[in-house]
mmCIF file of C-alpha atoms in Angstrom:
data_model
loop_
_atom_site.group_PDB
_atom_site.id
_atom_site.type_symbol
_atom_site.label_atom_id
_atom_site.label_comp_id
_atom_site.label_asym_id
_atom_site.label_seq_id
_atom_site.Cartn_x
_atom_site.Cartn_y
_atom_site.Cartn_z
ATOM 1 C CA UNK A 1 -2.651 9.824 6.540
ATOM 2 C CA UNK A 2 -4.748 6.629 5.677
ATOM 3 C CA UNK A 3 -8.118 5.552 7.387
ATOM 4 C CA UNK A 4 -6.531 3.291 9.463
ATOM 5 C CA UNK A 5 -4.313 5.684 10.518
ATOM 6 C CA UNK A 6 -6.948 8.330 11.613
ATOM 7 C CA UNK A 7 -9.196 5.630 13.090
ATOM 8 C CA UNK A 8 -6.436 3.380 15.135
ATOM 9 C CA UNK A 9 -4.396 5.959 15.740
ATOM 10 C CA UNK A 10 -1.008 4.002 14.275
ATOM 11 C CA UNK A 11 0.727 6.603 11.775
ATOM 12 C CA UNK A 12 2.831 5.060 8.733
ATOM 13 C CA UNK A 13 6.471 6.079 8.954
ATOM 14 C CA UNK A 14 7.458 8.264 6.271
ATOM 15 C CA UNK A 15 7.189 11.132 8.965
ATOM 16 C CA UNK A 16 10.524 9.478 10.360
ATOM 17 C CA UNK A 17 11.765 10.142 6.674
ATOM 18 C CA UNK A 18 11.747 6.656 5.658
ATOM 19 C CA UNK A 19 10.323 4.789 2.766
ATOM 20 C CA UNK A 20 6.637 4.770 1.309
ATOM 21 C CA UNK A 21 4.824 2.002 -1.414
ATOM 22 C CA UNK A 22 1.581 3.832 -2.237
ATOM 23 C CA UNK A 23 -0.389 0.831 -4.748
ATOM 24 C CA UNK A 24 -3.159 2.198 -6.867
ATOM 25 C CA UNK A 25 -5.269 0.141 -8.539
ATOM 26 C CA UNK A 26 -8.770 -0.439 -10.360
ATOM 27 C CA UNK A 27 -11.518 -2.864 -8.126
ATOM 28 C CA UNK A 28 -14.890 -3.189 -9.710
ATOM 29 C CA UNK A 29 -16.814 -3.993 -7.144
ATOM 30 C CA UNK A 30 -19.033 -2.908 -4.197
ATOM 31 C CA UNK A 31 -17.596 -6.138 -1.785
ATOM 32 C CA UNK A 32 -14.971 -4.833 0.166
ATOM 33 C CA UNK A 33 -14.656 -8.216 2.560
ATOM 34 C CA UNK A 34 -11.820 -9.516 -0.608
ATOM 35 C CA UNK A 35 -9.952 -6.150 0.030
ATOM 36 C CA UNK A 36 -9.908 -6.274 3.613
ATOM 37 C CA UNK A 37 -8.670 -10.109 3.675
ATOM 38 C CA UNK A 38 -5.796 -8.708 0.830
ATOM 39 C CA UNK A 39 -5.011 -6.105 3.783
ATOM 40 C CA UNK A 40 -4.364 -8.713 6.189
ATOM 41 C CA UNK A 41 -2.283 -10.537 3.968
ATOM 42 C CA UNK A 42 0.101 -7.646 3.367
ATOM 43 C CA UNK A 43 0.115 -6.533 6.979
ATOM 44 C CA UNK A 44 1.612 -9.897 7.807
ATOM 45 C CA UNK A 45 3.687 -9.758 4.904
ATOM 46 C CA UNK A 46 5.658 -6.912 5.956
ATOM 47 C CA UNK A 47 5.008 -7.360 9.464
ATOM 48 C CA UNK A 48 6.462 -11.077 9.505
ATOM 49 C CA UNK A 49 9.631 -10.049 7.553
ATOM 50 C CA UNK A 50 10.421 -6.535 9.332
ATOM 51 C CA UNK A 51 10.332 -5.437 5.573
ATOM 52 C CA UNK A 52 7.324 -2.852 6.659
ATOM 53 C CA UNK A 53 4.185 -2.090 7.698
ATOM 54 C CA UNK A 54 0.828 -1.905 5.728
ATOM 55 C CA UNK A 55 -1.173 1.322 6.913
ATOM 56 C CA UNK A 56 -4.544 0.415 5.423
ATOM 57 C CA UNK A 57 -6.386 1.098 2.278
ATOM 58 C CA UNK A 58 -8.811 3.623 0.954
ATOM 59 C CA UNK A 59 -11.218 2.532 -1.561
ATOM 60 C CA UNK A 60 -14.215 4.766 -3.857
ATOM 61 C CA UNK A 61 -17.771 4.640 -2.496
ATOM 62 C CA UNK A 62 -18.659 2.705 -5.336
ATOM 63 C CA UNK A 63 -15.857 -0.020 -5.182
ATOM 64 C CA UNK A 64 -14.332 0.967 -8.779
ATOM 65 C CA UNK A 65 -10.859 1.798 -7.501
ATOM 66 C CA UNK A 66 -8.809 2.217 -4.106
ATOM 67 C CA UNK A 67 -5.496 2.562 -2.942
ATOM 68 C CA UNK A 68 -2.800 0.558 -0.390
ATOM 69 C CA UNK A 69 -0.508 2.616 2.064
ATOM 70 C CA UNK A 70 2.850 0.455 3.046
ATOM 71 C CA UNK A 71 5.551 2.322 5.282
ATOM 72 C CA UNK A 72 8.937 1.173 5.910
ATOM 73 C CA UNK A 73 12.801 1.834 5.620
ATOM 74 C CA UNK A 74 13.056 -0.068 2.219
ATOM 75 C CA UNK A 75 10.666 0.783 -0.763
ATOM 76 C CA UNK A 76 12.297 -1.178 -3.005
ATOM 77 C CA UNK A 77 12.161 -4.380 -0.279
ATOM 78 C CA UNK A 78 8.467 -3.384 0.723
ATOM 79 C CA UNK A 79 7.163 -3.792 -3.644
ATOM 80 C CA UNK A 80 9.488 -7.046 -3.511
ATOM 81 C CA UNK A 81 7.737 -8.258 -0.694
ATOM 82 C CA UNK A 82 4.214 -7.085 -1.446
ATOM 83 C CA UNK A 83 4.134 -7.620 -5.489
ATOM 84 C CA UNK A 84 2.731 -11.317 -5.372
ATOM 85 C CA UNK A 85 0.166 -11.099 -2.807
ATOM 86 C CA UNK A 86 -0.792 -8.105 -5.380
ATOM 87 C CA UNK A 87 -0.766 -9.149 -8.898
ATOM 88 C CA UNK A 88 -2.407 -12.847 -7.588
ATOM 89 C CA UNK A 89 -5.478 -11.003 -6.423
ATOM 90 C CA UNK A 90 -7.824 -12.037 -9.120
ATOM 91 C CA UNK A 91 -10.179 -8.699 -8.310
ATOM 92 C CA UNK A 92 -7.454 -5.748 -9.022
ATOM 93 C CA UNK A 93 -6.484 -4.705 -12.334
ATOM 94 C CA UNK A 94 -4.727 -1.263 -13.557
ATOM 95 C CA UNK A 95 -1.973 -1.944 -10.103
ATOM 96 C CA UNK A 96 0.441 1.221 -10.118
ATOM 97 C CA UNK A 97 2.942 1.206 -7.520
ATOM 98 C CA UNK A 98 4.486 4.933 -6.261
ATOM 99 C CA UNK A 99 7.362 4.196 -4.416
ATOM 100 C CA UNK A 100 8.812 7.415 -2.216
ATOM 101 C CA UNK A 101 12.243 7.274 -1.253
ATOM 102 C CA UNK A 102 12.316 9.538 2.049
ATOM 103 C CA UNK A 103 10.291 12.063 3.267
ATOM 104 C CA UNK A 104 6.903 13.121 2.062
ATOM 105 C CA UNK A 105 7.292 17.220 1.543
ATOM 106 C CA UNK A 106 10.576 16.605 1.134
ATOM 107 C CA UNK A 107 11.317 16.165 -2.493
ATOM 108 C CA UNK A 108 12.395 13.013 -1.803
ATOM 109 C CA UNK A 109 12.843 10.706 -5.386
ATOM 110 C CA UNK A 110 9.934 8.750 -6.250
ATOM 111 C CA UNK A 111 9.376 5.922 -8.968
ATOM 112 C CA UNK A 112 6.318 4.871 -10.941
ATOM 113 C CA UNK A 113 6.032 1.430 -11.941
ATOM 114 C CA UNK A 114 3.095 -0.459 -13.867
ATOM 115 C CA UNK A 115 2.608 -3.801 -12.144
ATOM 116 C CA UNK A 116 -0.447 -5.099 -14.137
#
């Protein structure tokens, strides 16, 4: 479960057994306000086209790497939806994308893809 999750009390929905996009990437930096304005942009992203929801992001003390949590029936549709608003960010570099199709605990099939 994300911060977001555990703070707001809104659970992503790969409990229901559908989809996860879990982004990884490298930061740099101790500003997190660039992150957190990236977080809104992908939370209306998915929100605005049903593709999804965005379920927050964790990110080191020290602002040299984090990760995104996105949630929804589609992974594939989720990374297609999220990739630009991604690779434009000018402060992430080293983006992996896990994508989970089903169930977490599950063995459900995941993918790894580099996206920059």
């Amino acid at each position: 479960m994300g911060w977001w999750s555990r703070w707001f009390g809104k659970r992503g929905t790969a409990e229901n057994g559908e989809h996860a996009v879990i982004v990884s990437f490298q930061y740099g930096s101790p500003d997190t306000g660039p992150l957190a304005e990236l977080g809104e942009q992908l939370r209306a992203a998915l929100g605005d086209s049903g593709d999804g929801e965005y379920d927050g992001h964790e990110i080191a003390e020290d602002g040299s790497d984090g990760t995104f949590f996105m949630y929804g029936p589609d992974a594939d549709r989720i990374l297609a939806r999220v990739k630009p608003l991604l690779q434009s960010h000018g402060q992430l570099s080293r983006l992996t994308a896990r994508l989970r199709y089903g169930e977490a605990g599950r063995n459900a099939p995941e993918t790894v893809l580099e996206l920059g």
